[in-house]
PDB file of C-alpha atoms in Angstrom:
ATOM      1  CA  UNK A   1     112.469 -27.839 -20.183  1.00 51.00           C
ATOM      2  CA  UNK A   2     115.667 -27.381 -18.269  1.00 63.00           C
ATOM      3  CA  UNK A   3     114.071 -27.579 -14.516  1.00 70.00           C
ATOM      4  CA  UNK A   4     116.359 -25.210 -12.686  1.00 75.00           C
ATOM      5  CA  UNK A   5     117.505 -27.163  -9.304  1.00 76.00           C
ATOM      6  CA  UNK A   6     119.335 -28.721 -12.209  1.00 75.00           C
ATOM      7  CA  UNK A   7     121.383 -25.970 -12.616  1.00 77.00           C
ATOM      8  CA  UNK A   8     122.761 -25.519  -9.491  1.00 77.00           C
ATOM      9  CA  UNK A   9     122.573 -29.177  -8.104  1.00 82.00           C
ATOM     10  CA  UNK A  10     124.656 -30.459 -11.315  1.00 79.00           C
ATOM     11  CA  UNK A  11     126.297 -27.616 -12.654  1.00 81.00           C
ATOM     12  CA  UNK A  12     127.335 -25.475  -9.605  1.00 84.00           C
ATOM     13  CA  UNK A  13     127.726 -28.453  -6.948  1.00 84.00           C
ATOM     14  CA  UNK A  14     125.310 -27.006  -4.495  1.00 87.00           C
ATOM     15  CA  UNK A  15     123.572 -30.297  -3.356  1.00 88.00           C
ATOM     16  CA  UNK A  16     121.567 -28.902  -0.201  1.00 86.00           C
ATOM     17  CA  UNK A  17     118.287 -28.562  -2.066  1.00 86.00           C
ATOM     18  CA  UNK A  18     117.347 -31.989  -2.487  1.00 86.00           C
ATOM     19  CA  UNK A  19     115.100 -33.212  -5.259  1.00 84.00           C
ATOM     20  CA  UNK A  20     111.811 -35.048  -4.011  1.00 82.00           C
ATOM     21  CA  UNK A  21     108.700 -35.811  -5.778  1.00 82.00           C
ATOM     22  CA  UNK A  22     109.757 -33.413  -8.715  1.00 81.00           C
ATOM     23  CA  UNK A  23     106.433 -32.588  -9.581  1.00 83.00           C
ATOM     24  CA  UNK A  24     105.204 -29.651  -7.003  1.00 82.00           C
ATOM     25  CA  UNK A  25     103.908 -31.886  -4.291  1.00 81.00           C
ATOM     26  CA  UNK A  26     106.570 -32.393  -1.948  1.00 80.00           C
ATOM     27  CA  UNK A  27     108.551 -28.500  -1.263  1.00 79.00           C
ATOM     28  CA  UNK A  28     111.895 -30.451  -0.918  1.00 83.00           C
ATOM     29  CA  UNK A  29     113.244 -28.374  -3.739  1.00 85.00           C
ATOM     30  CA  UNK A  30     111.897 -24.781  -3.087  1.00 84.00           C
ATOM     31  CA  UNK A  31     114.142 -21.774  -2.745  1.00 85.00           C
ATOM     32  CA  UNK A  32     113.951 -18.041  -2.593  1.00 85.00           C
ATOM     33  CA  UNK A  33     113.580 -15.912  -5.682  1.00 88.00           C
ATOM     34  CA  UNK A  34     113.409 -12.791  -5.176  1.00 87.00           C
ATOM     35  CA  UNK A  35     112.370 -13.351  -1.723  1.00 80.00           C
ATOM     36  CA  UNK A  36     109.100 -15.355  -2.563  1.00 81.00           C
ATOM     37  CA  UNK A  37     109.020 -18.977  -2.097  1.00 80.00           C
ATOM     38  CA  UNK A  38     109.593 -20.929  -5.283  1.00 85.00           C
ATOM     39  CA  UNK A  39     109.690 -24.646  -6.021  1.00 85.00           C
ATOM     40  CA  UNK A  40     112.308 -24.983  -8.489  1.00 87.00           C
ATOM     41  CA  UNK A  41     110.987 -28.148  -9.729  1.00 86.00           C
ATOM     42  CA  UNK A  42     108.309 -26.614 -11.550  1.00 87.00           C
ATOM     43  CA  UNK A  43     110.059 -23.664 -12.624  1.00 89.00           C
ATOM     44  CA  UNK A  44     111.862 -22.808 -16.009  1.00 88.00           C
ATOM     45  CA  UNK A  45     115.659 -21.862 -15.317  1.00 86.00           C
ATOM     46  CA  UNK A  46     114.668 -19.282 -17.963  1.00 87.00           C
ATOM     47  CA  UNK A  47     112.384 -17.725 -16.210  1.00 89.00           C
ATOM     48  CA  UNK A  48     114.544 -17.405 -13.456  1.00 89.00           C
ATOM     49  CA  UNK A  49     117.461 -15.365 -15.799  1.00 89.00           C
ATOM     50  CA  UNK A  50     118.188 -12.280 -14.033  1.00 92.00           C
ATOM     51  CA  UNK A  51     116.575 -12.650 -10.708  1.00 93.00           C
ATOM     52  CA  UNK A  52     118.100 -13.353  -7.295  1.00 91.00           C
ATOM     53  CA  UNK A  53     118.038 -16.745  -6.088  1.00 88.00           C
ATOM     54  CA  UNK A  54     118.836 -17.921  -2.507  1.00 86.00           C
ATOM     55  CA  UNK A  55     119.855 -21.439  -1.485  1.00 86.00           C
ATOM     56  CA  UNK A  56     120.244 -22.942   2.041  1.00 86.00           C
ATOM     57  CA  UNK A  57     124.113 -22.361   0.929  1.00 86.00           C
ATOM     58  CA  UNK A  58     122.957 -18.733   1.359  1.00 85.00           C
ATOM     59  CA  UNK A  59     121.100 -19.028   4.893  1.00 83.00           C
ATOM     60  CA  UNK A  60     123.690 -18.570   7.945  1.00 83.00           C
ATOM     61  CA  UNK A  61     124.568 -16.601  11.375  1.00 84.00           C
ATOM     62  CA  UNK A  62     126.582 -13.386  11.099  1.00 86.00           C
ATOM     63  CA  UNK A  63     129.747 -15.560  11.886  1.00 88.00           C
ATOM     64  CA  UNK A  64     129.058 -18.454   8.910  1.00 84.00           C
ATOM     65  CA  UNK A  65     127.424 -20.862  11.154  1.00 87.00           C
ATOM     66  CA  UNK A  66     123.698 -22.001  11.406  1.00 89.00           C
ATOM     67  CA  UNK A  67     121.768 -19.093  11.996  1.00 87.00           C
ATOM     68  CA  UNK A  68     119.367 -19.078  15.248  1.00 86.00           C
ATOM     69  CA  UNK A  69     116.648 -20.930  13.798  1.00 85.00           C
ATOM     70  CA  UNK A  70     119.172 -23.343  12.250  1.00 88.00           C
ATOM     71  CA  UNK A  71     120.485 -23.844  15.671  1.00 89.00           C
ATOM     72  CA  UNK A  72     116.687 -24.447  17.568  1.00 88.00           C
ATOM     73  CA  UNK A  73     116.140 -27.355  14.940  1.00 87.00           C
ATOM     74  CA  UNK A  74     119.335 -29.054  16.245  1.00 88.00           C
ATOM     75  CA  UNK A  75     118.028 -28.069  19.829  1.00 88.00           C
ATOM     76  CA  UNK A  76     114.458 -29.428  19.570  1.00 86.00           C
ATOM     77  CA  UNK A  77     115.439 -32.551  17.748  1.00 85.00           C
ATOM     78  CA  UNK A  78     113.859 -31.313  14.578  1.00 86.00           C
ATOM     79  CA  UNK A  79     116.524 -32.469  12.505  1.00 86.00           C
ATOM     80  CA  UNK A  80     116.585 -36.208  12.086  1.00 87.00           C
ATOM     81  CA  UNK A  81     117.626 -37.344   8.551  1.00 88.00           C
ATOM     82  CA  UNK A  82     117.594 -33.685   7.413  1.00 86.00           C
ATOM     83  CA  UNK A  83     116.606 -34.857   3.582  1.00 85.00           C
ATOM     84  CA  UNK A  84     113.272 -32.482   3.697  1.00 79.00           C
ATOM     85  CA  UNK A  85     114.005 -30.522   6.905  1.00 70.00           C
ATOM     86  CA  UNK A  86     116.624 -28.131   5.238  1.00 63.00           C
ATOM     87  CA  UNK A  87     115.439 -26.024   2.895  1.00 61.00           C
ATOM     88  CA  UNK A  88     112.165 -25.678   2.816  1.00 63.00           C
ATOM     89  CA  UNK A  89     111.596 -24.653   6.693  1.00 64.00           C
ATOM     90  CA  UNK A  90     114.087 -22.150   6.461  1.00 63.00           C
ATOM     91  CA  UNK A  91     112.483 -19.989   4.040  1.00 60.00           C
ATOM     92  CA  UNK A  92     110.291 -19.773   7.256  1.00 62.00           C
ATOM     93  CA  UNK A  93     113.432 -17.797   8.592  1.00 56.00           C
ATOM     94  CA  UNK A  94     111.580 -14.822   6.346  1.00 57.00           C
ATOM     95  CA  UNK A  95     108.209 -15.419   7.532  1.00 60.00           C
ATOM     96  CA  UNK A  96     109.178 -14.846  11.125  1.00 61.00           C
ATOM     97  CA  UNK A  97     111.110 -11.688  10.085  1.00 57.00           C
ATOM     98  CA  UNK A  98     107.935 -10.465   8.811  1.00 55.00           C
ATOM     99  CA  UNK A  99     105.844 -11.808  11.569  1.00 53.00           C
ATOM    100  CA  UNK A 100     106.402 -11.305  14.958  1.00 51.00           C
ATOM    101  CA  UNK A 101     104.920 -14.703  16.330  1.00 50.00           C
ATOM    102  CA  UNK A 102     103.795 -16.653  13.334  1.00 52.00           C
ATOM    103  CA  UNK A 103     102.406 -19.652  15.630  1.00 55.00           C
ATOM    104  CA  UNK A 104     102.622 -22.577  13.277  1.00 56.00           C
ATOM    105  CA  UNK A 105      99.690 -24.234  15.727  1.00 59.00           C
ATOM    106  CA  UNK A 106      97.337 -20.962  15.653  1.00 56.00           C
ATOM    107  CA  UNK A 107      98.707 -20.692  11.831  1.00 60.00           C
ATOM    108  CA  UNK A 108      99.192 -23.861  10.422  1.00 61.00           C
ATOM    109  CA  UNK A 109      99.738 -22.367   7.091  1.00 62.00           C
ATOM    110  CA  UNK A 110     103.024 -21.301   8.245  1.00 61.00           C
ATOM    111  CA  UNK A 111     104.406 -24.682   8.047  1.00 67.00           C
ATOM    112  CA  UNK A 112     102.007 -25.875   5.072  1.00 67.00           C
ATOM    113  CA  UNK A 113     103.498 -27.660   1.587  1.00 67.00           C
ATOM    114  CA  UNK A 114     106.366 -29.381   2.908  1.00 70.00           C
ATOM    115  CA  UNK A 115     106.398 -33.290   4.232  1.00 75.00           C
ATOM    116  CA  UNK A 116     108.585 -34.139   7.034  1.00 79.00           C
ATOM    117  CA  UNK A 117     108.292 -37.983   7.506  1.00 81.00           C
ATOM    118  CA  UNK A 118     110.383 -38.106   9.935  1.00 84.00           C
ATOM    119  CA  UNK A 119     109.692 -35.662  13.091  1.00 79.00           C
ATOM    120  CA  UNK A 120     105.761 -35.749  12.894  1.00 77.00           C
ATOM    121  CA  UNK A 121     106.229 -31.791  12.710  1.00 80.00           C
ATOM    122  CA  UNK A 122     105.907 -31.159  16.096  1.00 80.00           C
ATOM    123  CA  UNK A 123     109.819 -30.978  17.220  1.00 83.00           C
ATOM    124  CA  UNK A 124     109.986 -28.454  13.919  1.00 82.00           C
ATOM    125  CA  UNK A 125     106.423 -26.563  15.173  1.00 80.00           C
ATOM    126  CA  UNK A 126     108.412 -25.982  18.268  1.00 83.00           C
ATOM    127  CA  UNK A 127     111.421 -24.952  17.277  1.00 84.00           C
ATOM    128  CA  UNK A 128     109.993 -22.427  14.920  1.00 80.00           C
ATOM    129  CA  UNK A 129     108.172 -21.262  18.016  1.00 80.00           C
ATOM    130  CA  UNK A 130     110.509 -20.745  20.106  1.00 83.00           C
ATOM    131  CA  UNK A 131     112.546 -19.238  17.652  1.00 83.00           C
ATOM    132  CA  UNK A 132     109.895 -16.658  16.818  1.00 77.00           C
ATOM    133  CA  UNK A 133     109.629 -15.958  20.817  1.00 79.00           C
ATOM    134  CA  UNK A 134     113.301 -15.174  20.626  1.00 82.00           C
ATOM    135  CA  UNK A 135     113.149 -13.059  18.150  1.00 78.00           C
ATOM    136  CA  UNK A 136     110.302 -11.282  19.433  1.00 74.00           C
ATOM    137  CA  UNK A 137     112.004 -10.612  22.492  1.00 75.00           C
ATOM    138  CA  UNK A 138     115.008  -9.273  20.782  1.00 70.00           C
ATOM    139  CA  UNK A 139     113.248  -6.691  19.058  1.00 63.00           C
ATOM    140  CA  UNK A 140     111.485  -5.733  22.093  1.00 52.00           C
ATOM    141  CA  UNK A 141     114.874  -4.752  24.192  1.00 48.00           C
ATOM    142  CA  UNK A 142     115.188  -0.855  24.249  1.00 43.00           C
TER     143      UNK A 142
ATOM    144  CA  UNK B   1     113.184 -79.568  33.057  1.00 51.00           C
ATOM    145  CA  UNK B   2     114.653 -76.265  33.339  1.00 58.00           C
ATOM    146  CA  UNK B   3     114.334 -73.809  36.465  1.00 61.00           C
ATOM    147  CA  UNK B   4     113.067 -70.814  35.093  1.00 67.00           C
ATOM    148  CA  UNK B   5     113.332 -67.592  37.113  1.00 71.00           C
ATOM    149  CA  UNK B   6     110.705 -65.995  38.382  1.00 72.00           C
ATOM    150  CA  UNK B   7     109.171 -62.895  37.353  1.00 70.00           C
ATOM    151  CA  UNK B   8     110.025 -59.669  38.691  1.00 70.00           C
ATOM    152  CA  UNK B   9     108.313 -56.769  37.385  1.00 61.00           C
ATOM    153  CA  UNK B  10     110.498 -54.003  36.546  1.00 59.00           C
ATOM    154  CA  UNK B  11     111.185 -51.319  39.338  1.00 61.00           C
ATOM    155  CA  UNK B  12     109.972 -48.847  37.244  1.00 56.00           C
ATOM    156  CA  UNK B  13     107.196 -48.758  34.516  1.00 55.00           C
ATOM    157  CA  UNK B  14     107.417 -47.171  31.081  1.00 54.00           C
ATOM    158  CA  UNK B  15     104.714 -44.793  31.424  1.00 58.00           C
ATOM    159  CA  UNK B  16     105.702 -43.480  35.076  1.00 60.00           C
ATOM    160  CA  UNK B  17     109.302 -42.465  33.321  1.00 60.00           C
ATOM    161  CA  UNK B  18     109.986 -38.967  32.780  1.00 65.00           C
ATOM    162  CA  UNK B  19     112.606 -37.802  30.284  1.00 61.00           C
ATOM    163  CA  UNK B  20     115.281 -37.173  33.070  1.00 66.00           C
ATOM    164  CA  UNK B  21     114.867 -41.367  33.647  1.00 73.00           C
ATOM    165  CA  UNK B  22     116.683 -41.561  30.002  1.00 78.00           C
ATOM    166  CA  UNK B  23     119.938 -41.508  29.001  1.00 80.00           C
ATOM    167  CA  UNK B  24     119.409 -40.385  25.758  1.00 78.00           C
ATOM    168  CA  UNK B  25     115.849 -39.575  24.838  1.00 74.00           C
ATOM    169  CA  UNK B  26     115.042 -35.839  25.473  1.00 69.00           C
ATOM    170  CA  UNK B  27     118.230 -35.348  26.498  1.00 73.00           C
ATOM    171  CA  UNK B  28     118.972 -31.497  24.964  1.00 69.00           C
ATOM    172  CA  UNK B  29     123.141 -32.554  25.422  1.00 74.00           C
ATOM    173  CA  UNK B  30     123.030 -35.434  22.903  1.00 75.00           C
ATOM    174  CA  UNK B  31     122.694 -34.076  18.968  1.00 74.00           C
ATOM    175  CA  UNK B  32     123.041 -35.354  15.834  1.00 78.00           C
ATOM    176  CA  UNK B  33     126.830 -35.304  15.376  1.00 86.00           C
ATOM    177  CA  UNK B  34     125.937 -34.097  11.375  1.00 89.00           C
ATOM    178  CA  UNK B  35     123.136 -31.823  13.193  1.00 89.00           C
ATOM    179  CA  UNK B  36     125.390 -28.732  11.692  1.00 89.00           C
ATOM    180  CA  UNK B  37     125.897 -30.251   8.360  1.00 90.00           C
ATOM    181  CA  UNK B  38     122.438 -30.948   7.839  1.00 89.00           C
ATOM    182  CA  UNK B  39     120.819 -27.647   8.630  1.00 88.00           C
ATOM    183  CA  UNK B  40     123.515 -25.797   6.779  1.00 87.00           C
ATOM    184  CA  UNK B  41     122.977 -27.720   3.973  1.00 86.00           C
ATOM    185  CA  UNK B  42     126.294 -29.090   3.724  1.00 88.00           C
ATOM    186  CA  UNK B  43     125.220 -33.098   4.627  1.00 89.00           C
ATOM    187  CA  UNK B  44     125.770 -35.151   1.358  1.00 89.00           C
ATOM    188  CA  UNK B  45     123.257 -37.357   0.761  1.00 90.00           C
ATOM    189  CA  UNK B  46     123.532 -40.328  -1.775  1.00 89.00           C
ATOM    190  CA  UNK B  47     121.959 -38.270  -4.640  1.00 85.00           C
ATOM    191  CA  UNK B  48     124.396 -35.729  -4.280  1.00 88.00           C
ATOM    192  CA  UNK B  49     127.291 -37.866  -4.699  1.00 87.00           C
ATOM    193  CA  UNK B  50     129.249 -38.481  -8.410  1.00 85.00           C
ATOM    194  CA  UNK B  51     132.204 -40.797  -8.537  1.00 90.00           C
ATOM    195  CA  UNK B  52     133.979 -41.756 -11.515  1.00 92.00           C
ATOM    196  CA  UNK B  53     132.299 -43.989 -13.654  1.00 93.00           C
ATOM    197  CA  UNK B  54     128.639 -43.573 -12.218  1.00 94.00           C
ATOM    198  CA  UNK B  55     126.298 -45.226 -14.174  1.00 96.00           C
ATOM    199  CA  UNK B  56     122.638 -43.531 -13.925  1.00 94.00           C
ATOM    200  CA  UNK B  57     119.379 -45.818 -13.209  1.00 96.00           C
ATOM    201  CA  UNK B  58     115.938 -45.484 -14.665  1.00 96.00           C
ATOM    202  CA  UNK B  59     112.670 -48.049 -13.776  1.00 97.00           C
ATOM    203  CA  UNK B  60     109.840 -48.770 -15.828  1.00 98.00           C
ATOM    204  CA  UNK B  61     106.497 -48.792 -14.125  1.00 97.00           C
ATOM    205  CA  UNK B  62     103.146 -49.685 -14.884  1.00 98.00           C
ATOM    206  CA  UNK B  63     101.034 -47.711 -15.556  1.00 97.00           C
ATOM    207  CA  UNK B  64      97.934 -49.767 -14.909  1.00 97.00           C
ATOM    208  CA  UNK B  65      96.649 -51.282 -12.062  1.00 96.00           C
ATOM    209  CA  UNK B  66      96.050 -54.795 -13.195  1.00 96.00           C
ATOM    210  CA  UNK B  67      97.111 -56.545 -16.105  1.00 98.00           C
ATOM    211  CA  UNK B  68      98.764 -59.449 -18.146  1.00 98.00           C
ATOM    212  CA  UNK B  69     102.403 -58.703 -19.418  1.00 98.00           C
ATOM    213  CA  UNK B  70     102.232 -60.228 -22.900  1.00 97.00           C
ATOM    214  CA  UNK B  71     105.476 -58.824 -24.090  1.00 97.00           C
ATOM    215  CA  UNK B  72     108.436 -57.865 -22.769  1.00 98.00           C
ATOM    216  CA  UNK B  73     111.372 -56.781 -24.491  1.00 98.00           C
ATOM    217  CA  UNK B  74     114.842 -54.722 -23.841  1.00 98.00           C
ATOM    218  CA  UNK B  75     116.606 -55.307 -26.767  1.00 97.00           C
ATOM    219  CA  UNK B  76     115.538 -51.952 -28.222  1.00 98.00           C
ATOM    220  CA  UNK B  77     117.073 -50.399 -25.148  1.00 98.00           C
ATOM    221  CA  UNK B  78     119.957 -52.500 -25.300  1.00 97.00           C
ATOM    222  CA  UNK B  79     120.809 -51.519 -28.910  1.00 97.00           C
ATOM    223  CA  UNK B  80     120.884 -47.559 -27.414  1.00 98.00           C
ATOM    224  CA  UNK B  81     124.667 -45.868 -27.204  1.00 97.00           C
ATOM    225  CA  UNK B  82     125.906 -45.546 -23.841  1.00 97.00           C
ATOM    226  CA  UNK B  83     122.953 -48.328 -22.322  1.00 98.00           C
ATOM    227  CA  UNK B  84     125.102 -50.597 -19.967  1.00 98.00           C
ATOM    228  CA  UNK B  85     122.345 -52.466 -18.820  1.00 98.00           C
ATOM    229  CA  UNK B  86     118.310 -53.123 -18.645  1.00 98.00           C
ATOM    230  CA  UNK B  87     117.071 -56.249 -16.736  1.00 98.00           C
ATOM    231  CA  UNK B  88     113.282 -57.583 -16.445  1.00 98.00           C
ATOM    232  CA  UNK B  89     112.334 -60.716 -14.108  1.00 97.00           C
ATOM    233  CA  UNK B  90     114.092 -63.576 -16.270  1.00 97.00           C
ATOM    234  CA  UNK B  91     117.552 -61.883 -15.076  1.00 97.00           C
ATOM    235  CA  UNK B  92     116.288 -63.207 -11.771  1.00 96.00           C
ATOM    236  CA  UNK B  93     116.872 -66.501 -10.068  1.00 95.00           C
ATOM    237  CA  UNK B  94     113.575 -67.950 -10.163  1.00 94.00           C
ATOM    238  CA  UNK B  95     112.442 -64.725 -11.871  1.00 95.00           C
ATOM    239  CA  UNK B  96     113.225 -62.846  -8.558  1.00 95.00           C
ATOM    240  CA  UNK B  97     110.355 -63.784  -6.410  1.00 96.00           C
ATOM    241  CA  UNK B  98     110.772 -63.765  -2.640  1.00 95.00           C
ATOM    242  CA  UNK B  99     108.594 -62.885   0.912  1.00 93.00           C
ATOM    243  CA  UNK B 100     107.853 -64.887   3.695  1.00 92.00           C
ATOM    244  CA  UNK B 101     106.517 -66.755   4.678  1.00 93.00           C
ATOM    245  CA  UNK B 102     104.523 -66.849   1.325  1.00 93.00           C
ATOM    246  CA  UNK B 103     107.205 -66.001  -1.559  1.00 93.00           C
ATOM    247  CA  UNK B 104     104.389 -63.905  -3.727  1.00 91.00           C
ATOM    248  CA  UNK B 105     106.151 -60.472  -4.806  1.00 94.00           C
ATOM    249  CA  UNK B 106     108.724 -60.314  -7.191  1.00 96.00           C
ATOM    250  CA  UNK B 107     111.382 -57.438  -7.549  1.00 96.00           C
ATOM    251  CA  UNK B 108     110.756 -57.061 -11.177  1.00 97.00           C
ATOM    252  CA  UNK B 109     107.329 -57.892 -12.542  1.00 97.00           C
ATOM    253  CA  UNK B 110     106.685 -61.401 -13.673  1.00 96.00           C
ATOM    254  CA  UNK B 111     103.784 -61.936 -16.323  1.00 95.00           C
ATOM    255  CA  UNK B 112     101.541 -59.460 -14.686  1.00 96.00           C
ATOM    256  CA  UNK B 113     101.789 -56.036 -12.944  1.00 97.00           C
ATOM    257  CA  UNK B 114      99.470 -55.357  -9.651  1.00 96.00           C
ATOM    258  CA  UNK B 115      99.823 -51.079  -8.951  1.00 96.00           C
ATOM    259  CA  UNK B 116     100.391 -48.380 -10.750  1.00 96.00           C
ATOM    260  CA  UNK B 117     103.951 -47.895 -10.468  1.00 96.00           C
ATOM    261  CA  UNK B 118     104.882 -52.008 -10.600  1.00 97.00           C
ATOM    262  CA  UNK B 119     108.166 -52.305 -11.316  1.00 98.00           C
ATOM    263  CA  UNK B 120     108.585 -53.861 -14.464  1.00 98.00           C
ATOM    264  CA  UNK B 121     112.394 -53.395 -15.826  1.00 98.00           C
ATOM    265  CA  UNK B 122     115.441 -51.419 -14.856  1.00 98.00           C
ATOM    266  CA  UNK B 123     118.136 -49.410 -17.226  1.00 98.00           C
ATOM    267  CA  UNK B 124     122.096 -48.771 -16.163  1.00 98.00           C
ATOM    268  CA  UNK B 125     123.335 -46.223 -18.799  1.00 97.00           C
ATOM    269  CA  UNK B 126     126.252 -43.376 -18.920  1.00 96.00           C
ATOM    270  CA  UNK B 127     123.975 -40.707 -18.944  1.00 93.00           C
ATOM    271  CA  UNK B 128     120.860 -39.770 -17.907  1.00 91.00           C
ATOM    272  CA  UNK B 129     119.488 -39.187 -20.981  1.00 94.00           C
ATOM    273  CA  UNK B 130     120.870 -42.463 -22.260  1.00 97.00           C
ATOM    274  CA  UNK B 131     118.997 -43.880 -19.209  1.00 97.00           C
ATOM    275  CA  UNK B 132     115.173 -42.228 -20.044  1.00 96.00           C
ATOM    276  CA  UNK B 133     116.083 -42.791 -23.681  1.00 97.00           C
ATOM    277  CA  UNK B 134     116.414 -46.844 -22.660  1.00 98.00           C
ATOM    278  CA  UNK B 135     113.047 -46.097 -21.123  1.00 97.00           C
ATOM    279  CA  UNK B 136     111.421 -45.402 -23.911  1.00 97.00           C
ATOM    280  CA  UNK B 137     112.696 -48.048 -25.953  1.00 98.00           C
ATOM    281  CA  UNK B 138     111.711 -50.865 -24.145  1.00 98.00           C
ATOM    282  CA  UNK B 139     108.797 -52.897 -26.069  1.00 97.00           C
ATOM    283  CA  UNK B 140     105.909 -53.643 -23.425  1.00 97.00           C
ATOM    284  CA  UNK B 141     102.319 -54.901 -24.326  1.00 98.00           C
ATOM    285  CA  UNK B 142     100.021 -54.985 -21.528  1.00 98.00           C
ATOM    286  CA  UNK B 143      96.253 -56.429 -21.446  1.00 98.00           C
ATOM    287  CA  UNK B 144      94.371 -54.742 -18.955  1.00 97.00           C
ATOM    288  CA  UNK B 145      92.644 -56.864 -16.298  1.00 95.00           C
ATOM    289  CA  UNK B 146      90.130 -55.971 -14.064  1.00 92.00           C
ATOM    290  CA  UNK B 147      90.599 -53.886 -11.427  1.00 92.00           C
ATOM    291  CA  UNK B 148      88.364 -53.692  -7.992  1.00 91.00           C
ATOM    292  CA  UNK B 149      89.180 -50.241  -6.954  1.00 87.00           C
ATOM    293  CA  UNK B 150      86.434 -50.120  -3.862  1.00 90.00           C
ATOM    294  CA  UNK B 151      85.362 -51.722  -0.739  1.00 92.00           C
ATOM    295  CA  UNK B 152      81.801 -51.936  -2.568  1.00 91.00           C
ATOM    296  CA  UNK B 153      83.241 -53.763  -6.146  1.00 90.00           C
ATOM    297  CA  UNK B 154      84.572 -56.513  -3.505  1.00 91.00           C
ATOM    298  CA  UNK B 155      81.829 -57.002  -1.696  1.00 93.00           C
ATOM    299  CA  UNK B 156      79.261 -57.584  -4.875  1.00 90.00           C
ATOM    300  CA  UNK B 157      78.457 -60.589  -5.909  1.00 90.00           C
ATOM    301  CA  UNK B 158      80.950 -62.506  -8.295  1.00 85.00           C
ATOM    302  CA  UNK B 159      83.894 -60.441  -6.804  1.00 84.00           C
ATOM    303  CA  UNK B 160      87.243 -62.429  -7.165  1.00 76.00           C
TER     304      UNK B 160
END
């Protein structure tokens, strides 16, 4: 079975989803396909033929740079050695399209299936927070 | 004898510090200088680097909890195209055993194994699959010991 993070990690060079536990546990490796959350270490690159894959190479701001929930991890310190904190939480960058305020406290599903051992979640809680409150208030501007 | 100074207490405890009392710690102005790299997924971590003439690593683990190592042999994985190198504890000084202040782990397993996941040998080879192949080929007889896996088991009578 050709796992396919392989495929992009080794044959493309695009080394920002890391490879943890490799065996569905840890979320380090997920990505988008399709839109839906996937973890790529348990997935078939066959099965993946066809369908539209996003990496954190393909989550930025309008201008290139980190997007605004990139940029509220670097704010609230949720970025320390960055190994888990990439990918994984910024497939949350959907959620909170789709959800107005998707508290990760009231909703701690929001941030479940990923281990952080650095940050203790909370600096990452409240950056997705106030990120969501942003966001929120954008919307609500006439 | 020495004069020793006396003590002064510090001006200012920890716990009465607020954040504004630090240079650095929740300071908002002072970020990870690879902050941008990192959540952009640009930062290159070890595993993403190749260089020229990488060798790729491989360990053998136990996989039982307790037992007696009664053979041990990489010569199979040695005789594997592309296998640079596989070591076990007697490529060690003093079959690798070190701590303090009691010197009672070893880096490679030495005549028995104590976890699953033990260390027990280590492959170099120019591929990966040369490296999982070397994996595979190295001879290893274990005899199971006994295992206490509770707080209960250790308490009975007889426990070791």
């Amino acid at each position: 079975m050709t796992c396919f993070s392989w495929i992009w990690r080794d044959r493309l060079g695009l080394t920002g989803t890391q490879r943890g536990c490799e065996s569905g546990t840890c979320g380090l490796c997920s990505v988008l396909v399709d839109g839906a959350l996937t973890r790529s270490c348990r997935t078939r690159a066959a099965d993946v033929a066809g369908h539209h894959v996003t990496t954190i190479e393909g989550i930025h701001g309008p201008d290139g740079g980190p997007n605004d929930l990139q940029v509220a991890f670097l704010e609230h310190g949720a970025v320390q050695c960055g190994f888990c904190t990439l990918p994984p939480w910024f497939w949350r960058a959907r959620r909170l399209r789709r959800n107005r305020f998707p508290y990760p406290r009231a909703d701690p599903s929001a941030i479940n299936g990923i281990l952080c051992r650095c940050t203790g979640y909370v600096q990452i809680v409240d950056a997705i927070e106030a990120t969501a409150a942003q966001r929120s208030a954008g919307e609500q501007r006439p | 004898m020495t004069a020793t100074k006396p003590y002064a207490a510090p001006r200012q405890s920890a716990a009465t510090r607020t954040d504004a009392d630090f240079t650095y710690v929740g300071n908002p102005s002072i970020q990870n200088i690879d902050g941008v790299e990192k959540v952009t997924g640009r930062a290159r971590y070890v595993g993403d680097m190749t260089v020229p003439g990488m060798l790729f690593a491989r360990v053998l683990r136990s996989p039982l909890p307790h037992a007696r190592i009664v053979e041990l042999d990489v010569a199979p994985a040695l005789a594997i195209p592309g296998v640079r190198a596989a070591i076990t504890h007697r490529d060690f000084v003093e079959d690798g055993a070190f701590g303090y202040p009691v010197r009672d782990a070893y880096i490679l397993a030495c005549h028995k194994v104590r976890y699953v996941g033990d260390p027990v040998a280590a492959v170099a080879a120019d591929t990966p699959e040369a490296a999982r192949a070397a994996l595979e080929a190295i001879r290893v007889v274990y005899e199971p010991l006994p295992v206490i896996g509770d707080m209960g088991q250790a308490l009975d009578d007889g426990a070791p």
